[in-house]
CSV table of C-alpha atoms (C1' of nucleotides) in Angstrom, one decimal:
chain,number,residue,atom,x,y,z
A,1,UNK,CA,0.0,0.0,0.0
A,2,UNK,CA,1.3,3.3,-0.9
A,3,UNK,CA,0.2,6.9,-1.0
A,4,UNK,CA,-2.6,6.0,1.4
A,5,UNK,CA,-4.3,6.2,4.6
A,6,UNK,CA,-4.6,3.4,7.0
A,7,UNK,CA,-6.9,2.4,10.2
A,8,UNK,CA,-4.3,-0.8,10.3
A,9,UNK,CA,-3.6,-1.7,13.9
A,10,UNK,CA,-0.8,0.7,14.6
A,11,UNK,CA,2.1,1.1,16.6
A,12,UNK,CA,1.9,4.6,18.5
A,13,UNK,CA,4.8,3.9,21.3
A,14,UNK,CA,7.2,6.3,19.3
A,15,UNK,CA,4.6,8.6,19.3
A,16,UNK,CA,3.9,8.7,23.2
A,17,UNK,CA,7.3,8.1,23.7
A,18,UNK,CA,8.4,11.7,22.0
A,19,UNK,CA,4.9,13.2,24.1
A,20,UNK,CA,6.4,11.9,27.9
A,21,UNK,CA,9.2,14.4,28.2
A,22,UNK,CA,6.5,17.1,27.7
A,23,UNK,CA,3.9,16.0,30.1
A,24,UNK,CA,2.7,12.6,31.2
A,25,UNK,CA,-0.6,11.6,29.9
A,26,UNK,CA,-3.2,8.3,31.3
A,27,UNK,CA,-3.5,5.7,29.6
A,28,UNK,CA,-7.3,6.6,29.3
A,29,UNK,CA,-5.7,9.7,27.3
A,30,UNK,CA,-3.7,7.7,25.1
A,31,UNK,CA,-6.2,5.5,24.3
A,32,UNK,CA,-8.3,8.6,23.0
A,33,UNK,CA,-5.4,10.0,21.3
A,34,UNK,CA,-5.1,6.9,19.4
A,35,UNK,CA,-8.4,7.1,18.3
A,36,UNK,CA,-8.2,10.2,16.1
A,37,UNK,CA,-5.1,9.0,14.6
A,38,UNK,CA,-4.5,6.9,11.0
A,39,UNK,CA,-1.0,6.1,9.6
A,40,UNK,CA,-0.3,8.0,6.2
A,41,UNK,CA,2.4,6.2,4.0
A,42,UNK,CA,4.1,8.8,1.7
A,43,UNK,CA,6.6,7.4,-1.3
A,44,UNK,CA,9.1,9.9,-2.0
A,45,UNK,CA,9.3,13.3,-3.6
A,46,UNK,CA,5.2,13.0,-3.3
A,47,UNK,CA,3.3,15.8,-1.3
A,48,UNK,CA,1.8,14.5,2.3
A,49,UNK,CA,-0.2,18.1,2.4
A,50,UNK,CA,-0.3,20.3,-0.5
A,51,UNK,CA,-0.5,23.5,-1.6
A,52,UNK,CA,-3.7,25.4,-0.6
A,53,UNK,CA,-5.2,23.4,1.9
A,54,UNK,CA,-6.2,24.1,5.2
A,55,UNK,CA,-3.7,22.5,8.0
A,56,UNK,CA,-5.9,19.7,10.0
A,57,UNK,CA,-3.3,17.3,10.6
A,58,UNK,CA,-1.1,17.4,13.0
A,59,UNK,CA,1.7,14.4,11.9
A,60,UNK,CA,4.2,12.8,13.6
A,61,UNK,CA,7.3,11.4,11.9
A,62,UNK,CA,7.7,8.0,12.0
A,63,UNK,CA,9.8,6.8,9.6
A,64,UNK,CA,11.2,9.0,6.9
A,65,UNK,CA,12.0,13.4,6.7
A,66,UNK,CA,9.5,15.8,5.1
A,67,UNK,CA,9.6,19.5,4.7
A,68,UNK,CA,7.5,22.3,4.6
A,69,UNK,CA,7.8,24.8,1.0
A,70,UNK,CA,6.1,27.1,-0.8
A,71,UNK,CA,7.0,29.0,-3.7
A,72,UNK,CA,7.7,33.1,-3.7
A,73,UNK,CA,7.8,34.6,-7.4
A,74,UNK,CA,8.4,31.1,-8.7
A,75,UNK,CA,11.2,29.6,-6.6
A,76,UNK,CA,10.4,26.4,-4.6
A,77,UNK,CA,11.5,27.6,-0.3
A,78,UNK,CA,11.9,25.3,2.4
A,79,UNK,CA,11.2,26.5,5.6
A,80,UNK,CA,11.6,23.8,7.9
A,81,UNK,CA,12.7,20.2,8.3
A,82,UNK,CA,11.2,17.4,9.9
A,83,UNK,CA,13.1,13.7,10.6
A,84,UNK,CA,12.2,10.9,12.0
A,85,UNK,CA,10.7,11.4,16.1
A,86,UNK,CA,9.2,15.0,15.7
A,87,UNK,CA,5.8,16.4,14.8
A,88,UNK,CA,5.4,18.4,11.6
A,89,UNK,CA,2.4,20.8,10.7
A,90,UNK,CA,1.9,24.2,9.1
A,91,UNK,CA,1.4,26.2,12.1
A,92,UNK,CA,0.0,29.6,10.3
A,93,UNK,CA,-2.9,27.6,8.8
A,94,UNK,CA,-3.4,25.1,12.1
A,95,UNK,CA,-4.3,27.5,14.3
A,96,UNK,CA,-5.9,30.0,11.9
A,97,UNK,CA,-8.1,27.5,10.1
A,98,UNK,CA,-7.2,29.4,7.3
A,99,UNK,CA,-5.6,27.7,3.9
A,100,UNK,CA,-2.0,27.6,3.5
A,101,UNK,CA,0.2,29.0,0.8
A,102,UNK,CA,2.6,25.7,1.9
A,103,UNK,CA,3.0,22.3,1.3
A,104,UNK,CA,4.2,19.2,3.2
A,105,UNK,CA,6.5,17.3,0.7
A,106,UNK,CA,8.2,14.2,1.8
A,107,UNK,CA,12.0,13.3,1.0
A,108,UNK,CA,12.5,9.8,1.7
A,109,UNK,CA,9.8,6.9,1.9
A,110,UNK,CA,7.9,7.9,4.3
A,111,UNK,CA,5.6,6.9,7.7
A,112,UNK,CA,3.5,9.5,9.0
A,113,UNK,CA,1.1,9.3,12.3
A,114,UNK,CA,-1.4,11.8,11.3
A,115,UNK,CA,-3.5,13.2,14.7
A,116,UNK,CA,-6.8,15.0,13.4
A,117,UNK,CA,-6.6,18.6,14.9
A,118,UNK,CA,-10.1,19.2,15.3
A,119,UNK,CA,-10.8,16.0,17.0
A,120,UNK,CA,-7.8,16.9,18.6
A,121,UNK,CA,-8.8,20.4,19.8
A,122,UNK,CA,-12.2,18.7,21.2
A,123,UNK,CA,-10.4,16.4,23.2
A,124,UNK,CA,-9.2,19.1,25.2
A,125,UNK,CA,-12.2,19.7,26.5
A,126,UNK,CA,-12.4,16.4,28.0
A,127,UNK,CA,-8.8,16.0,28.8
A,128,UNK,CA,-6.9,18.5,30.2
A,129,UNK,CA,-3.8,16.6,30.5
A,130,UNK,CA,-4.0,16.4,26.6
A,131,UNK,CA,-4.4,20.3,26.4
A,132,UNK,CA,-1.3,20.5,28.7
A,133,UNK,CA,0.9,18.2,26.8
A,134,UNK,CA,0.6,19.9,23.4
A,135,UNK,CA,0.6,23.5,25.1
A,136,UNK,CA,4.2,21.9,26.5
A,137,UNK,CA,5.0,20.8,22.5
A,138,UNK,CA,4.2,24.0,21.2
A,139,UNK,CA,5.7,25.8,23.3
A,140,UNK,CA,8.6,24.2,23.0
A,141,UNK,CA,8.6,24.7,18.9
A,142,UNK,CA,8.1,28.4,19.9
A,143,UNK,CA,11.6,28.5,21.5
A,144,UNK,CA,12.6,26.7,18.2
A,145,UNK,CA,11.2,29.2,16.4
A,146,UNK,CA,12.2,32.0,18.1
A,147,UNK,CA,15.9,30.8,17.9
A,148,UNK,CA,15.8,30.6,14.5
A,149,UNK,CA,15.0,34.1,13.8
A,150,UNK,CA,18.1,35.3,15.6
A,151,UNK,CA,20.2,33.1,13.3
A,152,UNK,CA,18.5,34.2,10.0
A,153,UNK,CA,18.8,38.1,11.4
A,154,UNK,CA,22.2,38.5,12.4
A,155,UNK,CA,24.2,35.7,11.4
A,156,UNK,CA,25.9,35.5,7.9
A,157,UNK,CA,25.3,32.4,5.3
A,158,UNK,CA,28.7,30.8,6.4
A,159,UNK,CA,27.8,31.3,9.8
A,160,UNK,CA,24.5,29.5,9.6
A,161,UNK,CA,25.6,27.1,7.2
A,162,UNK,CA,28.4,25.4,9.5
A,163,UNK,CA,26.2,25.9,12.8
A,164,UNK,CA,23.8,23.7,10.6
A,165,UNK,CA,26.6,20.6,9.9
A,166,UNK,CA,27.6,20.5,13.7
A,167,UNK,CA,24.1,20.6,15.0
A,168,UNK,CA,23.0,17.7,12.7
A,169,UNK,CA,25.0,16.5,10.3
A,170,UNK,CA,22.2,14.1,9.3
A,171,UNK,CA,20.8,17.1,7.3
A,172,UNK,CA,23.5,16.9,4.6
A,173,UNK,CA,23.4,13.3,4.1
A,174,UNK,CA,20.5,13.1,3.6
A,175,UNK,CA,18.6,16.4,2.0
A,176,UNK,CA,19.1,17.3,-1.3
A,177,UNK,CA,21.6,20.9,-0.9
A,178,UNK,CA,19.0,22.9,-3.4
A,179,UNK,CA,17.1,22.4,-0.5
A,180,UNK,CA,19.3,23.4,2.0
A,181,UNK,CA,20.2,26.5,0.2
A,182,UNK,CA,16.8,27.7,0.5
A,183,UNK,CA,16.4,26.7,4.2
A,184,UNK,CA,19.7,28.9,5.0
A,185,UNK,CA,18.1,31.6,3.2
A,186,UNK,CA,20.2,31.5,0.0
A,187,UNK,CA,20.7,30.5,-3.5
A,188,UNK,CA,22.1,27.1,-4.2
A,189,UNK,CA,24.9,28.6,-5.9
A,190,UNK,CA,25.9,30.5,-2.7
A,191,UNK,CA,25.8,27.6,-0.6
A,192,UNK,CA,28.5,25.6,-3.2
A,193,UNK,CA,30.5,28.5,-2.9
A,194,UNK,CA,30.6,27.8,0.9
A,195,UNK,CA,30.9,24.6,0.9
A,196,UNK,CA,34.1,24.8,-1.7
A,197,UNK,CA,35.9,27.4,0.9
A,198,UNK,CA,37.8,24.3,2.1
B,1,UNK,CA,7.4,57.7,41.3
B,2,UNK,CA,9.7,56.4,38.5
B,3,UNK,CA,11.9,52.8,37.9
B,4,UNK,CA,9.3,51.3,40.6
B,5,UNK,CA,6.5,48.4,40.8
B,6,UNK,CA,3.7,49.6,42.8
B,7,UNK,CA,1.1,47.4,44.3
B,8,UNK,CA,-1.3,50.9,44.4
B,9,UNK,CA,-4.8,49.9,42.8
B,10,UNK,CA,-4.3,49.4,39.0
B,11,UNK,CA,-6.6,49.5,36.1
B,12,UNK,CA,-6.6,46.1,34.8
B,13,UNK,CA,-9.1,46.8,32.1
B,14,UNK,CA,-6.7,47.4,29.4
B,15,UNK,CA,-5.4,44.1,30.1
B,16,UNK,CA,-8.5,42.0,30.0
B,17,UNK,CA,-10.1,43.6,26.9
B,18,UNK,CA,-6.4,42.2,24.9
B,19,UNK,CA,-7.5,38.8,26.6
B,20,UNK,CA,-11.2,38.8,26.2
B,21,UNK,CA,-10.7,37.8,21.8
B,22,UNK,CA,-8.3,35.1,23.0
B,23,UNK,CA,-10.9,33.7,25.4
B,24,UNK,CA,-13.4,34.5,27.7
B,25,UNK,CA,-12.6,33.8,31.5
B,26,UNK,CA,-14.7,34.1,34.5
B,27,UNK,CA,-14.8,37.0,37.1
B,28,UNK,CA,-13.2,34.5,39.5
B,29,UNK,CA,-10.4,33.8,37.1
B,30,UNK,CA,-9.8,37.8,36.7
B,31,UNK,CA,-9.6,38.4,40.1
B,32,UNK,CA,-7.1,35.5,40.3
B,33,UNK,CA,-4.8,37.1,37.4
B,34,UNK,CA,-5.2,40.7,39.0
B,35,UNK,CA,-3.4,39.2,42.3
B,36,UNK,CA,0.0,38.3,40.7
B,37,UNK,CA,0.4,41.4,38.7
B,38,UNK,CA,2.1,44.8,39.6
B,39,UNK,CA,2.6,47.7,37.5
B,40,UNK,CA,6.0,49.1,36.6
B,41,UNK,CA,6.8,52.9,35.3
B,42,UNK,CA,10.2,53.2,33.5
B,43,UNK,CA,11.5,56.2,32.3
B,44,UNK,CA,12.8,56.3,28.5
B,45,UNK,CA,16.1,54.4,28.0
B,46,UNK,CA,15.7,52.3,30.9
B,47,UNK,CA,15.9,48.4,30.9
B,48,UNK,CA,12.5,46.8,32.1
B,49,UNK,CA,14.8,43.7,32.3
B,50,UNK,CA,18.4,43.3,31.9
B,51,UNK,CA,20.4,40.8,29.7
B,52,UNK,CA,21.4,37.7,31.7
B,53,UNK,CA,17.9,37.2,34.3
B,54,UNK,CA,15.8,34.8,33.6
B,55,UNK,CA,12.4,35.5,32.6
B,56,UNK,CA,9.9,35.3,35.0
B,57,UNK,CA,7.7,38.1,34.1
B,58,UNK,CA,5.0,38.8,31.1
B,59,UNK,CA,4.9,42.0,30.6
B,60,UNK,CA,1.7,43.5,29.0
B,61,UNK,CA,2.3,47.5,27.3
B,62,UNK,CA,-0.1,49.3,28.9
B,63,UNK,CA,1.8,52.9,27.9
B,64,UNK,CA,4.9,53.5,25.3
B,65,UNK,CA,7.2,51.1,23.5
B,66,UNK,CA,9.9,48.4,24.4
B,67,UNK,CA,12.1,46.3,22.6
B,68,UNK,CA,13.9,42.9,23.1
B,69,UNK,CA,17.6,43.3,22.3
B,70,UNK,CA,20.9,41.7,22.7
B,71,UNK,CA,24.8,42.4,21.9
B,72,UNK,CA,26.2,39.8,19.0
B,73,UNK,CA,29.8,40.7,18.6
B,74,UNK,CA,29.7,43.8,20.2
B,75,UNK,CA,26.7,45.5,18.4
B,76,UNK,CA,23.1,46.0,19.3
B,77,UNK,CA,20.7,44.2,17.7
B,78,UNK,CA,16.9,44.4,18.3
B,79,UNK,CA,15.2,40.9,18.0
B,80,UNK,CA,11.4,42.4,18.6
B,81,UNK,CA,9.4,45.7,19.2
B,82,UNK,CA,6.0,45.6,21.4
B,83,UNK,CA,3.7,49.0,21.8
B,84,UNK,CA,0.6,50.1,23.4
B,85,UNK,CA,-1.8,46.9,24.1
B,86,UNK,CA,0.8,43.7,23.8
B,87,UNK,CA,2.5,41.4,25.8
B,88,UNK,CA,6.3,41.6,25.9
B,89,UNK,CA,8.4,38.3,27.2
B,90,UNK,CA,11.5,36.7,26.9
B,91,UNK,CA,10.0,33.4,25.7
B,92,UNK,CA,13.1,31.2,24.9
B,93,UNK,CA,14.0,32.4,28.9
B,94,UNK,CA,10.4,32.2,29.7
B,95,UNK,CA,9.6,29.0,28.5
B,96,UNK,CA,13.0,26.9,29.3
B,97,UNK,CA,13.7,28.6,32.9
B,98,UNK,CA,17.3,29.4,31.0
B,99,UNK,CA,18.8,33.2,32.1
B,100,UNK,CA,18.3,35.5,28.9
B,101,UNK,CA,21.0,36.5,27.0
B,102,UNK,CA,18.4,38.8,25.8
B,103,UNK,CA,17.1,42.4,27.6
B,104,UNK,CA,14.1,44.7,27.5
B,105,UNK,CA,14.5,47.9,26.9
B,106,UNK,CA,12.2,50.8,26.7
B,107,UNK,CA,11.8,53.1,24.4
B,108,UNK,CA,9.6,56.1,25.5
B,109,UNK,CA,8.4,56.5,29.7
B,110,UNK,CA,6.2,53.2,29.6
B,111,UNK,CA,3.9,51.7,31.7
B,112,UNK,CA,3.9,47.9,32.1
B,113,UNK,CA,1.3,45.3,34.1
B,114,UNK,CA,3.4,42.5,35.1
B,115,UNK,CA,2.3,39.0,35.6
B,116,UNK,CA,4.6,36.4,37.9
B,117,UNK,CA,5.3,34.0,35.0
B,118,UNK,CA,5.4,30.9,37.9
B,119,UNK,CA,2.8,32.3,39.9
B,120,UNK,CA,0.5,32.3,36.5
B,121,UNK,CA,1.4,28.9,36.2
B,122,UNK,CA,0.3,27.6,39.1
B,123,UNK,CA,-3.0,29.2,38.9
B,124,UNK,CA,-3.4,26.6,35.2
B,125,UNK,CA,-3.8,24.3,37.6
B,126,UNK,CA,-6.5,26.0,39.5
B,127,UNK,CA,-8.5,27.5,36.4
B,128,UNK,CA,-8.2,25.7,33.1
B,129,UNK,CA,-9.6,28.5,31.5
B,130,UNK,CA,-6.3,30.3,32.6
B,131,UNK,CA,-4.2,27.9,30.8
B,132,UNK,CA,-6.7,28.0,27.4
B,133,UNK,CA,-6.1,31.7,27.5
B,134,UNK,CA,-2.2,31.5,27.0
B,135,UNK,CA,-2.5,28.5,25.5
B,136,UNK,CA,-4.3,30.5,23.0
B,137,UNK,CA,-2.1,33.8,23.3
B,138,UNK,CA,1.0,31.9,22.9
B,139,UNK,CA,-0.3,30.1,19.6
B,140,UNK,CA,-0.7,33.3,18.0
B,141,UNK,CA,2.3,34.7,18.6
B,142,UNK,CA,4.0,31.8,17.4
B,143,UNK,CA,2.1,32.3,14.6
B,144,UNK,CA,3.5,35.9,14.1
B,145,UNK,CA,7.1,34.3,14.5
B,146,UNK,CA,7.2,32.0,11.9
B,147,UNK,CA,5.3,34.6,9.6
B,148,UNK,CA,8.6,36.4,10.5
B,149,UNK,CA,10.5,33.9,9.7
B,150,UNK,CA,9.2,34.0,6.1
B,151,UNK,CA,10.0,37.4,5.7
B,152,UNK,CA,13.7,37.4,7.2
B,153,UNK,CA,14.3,34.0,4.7
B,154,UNK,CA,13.4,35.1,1.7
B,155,UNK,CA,12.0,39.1,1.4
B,156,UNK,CA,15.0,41.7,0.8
B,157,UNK,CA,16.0,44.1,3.1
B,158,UNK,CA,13.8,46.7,0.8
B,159,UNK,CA,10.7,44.6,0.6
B,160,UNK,CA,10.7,44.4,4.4
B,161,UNK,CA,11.3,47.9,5.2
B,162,UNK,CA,8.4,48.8,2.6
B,163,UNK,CA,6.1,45.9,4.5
B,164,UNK,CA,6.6,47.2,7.5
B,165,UNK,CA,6.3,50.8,6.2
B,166,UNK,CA,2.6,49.4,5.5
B,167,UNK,CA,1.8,47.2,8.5
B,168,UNK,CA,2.6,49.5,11.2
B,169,UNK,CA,3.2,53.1,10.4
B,170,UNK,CA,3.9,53.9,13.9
B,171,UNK,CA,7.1,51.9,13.6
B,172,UNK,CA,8.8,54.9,11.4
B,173,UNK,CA,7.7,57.6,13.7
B,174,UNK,CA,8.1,56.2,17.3
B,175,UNK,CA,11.3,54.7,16.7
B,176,UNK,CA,14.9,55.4,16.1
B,177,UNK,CA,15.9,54.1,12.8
B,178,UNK,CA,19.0,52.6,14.5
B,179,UNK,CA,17.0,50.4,16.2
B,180,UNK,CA,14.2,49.2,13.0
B,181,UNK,CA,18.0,48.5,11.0
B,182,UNK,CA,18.8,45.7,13.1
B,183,UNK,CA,15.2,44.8,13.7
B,184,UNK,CA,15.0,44.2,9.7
B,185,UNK,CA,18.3,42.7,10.0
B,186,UNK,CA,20.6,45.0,7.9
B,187,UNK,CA,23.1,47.8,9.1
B,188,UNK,CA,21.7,51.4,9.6
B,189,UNK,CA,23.4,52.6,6.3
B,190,UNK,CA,21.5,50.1,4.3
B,191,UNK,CA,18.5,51.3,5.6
B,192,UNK,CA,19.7,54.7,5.0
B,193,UNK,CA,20.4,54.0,1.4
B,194,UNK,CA,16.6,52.1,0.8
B,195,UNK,CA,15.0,55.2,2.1
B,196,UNK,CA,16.7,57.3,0.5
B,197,UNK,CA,15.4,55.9,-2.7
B,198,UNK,CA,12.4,58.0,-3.8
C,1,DT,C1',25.3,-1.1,-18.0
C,2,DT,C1',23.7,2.7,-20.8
C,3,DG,C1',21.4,6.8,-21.5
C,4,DA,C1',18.6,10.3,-19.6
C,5,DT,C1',17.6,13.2,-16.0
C,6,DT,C1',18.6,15.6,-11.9
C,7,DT,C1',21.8,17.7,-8.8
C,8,DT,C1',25.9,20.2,-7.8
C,9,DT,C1',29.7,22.9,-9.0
C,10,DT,C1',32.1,26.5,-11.5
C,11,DA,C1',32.6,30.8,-14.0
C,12,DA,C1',31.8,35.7,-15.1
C,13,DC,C1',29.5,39.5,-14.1
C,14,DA,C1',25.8,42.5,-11.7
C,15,DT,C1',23.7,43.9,-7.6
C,16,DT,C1',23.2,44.3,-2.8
C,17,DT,C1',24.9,44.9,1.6
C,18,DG,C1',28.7,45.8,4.8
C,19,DT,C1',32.5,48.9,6.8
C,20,DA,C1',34.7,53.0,8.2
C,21,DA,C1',34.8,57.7,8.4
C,22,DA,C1',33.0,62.2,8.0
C,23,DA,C1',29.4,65.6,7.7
C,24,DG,C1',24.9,67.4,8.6
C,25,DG,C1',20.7,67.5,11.6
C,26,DA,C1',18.1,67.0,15.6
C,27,DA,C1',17.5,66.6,20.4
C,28,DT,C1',19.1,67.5,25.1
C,29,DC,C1',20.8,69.9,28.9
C,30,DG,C1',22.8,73.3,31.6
D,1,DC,C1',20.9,80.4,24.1
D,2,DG,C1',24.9,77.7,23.2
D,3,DA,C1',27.4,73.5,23.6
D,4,DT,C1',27.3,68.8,23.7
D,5,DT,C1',25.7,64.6,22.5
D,6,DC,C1',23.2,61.4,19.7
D,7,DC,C1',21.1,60.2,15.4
D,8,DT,C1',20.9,60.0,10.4
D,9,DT,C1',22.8,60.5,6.0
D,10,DT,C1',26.4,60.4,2.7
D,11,DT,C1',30.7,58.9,0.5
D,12,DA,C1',34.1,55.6,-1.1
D,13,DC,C1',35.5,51.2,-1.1
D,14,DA,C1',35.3,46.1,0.2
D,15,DA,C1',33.0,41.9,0.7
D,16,DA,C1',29.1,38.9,0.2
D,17,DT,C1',25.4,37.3,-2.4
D,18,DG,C1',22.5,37.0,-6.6
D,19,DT,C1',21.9,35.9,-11.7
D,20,DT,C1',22.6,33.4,-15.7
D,21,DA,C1',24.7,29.9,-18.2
D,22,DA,C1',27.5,26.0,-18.8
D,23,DA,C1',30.1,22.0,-17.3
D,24,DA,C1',30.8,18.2,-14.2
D,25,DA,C1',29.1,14.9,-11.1
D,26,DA,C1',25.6,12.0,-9.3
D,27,DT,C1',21.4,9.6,-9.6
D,28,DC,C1',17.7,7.1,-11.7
D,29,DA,C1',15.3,4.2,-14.8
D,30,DA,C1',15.1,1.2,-18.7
DNA sequence: TTGATTTTTTAACATTTGTAAAAGGAATCG
DNA sequence: CGATTCCTTTTACAAATGTTAAAAAATCAA
C-alpha cells in the first residue's frame, strides 16, 4: 500500500514516547489519542499536504523526513525540516483555520502518524492533560522558532551554514543541498560556494 | 514615582479587553490574574529587564514602547518591538527557565502590568480557563514568529522595510531608525540607502 | 550497463549589503 | 541660548550574495 491512509492496527509507542518528556498523559488519554489518529504512507518526492489546503493534521514522523515549502515569485523555499521522532504541521494555517500557501512534501519513503486537529482540539475539553501536553510541545517549537529568527537576522550564510553541519549532520546526508540553500536563506549557488571554501 | 512596581490599585481593564478575543474567563479567574500582577513605570532608555535574568515576568504594554535586544559581537541588535496593548516576554528564557541572553528595553516612559510567570502557572492548575487563555495567546504569537521567519528567509531588506512601512506606520515615527535597522536585519546605512530611494 | 535526468559545481558579471569615516541635523541639557 | 551629544545620512571602497549559463558529477530508470 502506498500513498494511502490506513486504520491498520498501529504502533503509536514512538509517538507517546516523543509526548512523555513534555507531560505525562493516562492511559485513558492515550487511548483517545489513538483514536483520532490513521497512519499516512508517503513514497518519496510526493506531497503528504499540498498546496492550498487548510492544515488539520497534525503528523508525527515515524519513519522518513519531510519539509515544509512554498513557492515566492516562482522559486520552490523550504522552511523547515522534519526527521524521524518530531511532529510536523503548518502552524499559520493550524491554528488559523485558514488555507496555506505551503506544502508538506516528503523526502524519503515515508511513515506519517497523522493526529486530526479538530478532533484533537475537542479532546481538550475532556482532557486537560492532553491540552497541557501539546501547550508543552508547542511551546517548545516556539523556542525553536524564536531561535531561529536570531540566526537568519544576524548571522551570515557561512555562519549559519556550518552551525547547521555541527548541529545535525544528518541534514547533509540526507537532503538534497537545493534544499538546503533555500532553508539557509540562500541561492544554491551560494551555498556551493561555501561549501568549496575548504 | 519612576523605575518602581507599585502594588497601588491598577486599572486592569486594558489588560483584559487584549484577553477577552483570546478567550473568555470568569470573574473568579480575573480576580485570580489581578493578584499576581504589579505595574511598573520606567522612564525612556531604561531596561524593564536586563540581559542575563531569567524571565519570570510577562509584561503586558499598557503605555509607550519596548524592545527585546541583545549584543552579537559587540553590536546592538533588536530581536522584537511591542507598543501600546501587547504582551512583551522573553519566551526562549520564559519558556526553558534558561537566564536571557536577551534584555528589555524601553523606548519612551512606559507603563507595564506585570504577571509572575510561575505564579500564572500555578493558577493553570486551579482554572483551566487560565491555561486555554495562554495557550491560546502563545499560539498566536508563534504564529507571528514563523510569519517572521518567512520574511527574514526570503524578502530583501527593501521589501521588508516597505512591509513594515505598510503594516505599522507607527514603527517609522516612534522609533529610532538605528533600532528598525537591526530589527529588519541589515546595518543602519543600508537602511539609509533604501529610504533614500524615492 | 547505458542513456537520460537531476543535482551540484564552476565561472563571469551584476547587484546588494557591509565597513569606516565624515558631515549634517536633531535633540538635550545646563 | 549655546554647547554637547546622539542620530541619520552620505561617501568611497570592500565583501558577500545574486543571476545566468554551462560544465561536471551524481542519480535514476530502462
Amino acid at each position: 500500500m502506498t500513498d494511502q491512509s490506513s486504520h491498520f492496527p498501529i504502533d503509536y509507542s514512538p509517538l507517546f514516547d516523543y509526548f512523555d518528556p513534555f507531560h505525562r498523559i493516562s492511559q485513558e488519554a492515550k487511548e483517545a489519542i489513538s483514536a483520532i489518529c490513521s497512519l499516512s504512507k508517503i513514497p518519496k518526492n510526493k506531497d503528504l499536504q499540498s498546496i492550498g489546503h487548510t492544515c488539520r493534521t497534525i503528523y508525527f514522523v515515524k519513519k522518513g523526513i519531510a519539509r515544509i515549502y512554498y513557492y515566492k515569485d516562482g522559486t520552490d523555499i523550504t522552511e523547515s525540516f522534519a526527521f524521524e521522532n518530531s511532529l510536523i504541521a503548518r502552524v499559520e494555517s493550524l491554528f488559523t483555520g485558514k488555507p496555506s500557501r505551503k506544502g508538506i512534501q516528503v523526502l524519503e519513503d515515508s511513515d506519517f502518524i497523522g493526529i486530526s486537529s479538530p478532533l484533537l482540539f475537542d479532546l481538550y475539553d475532556q482532557f486537560p492533560d492532553i491540552e497541557r501536553l501539546f501547550r508543552k510541545i508547542f511551546e517548545s517549537a516556539y523556542v525553536e522558532t524564536v531561535n531561529r529568527i536570531e540566526s537568519l537576522q544576524f548571522h551570515s550564510a557561512e555562519e549559519r551554514y556550518h552551525a547547521l553541519t555541527q548541529e545535525s549532520p544528518d541534514f547533509l546526508k540526507r537532503i538534497p543541498l537545493k534544499y538546503i540553500a533555500s532553508y539557509l536563506g540562500i541561492t544554491q549557488v551560494s551555498l556551493s560556494r561555501i561549501r568549496a571554501q575548504r
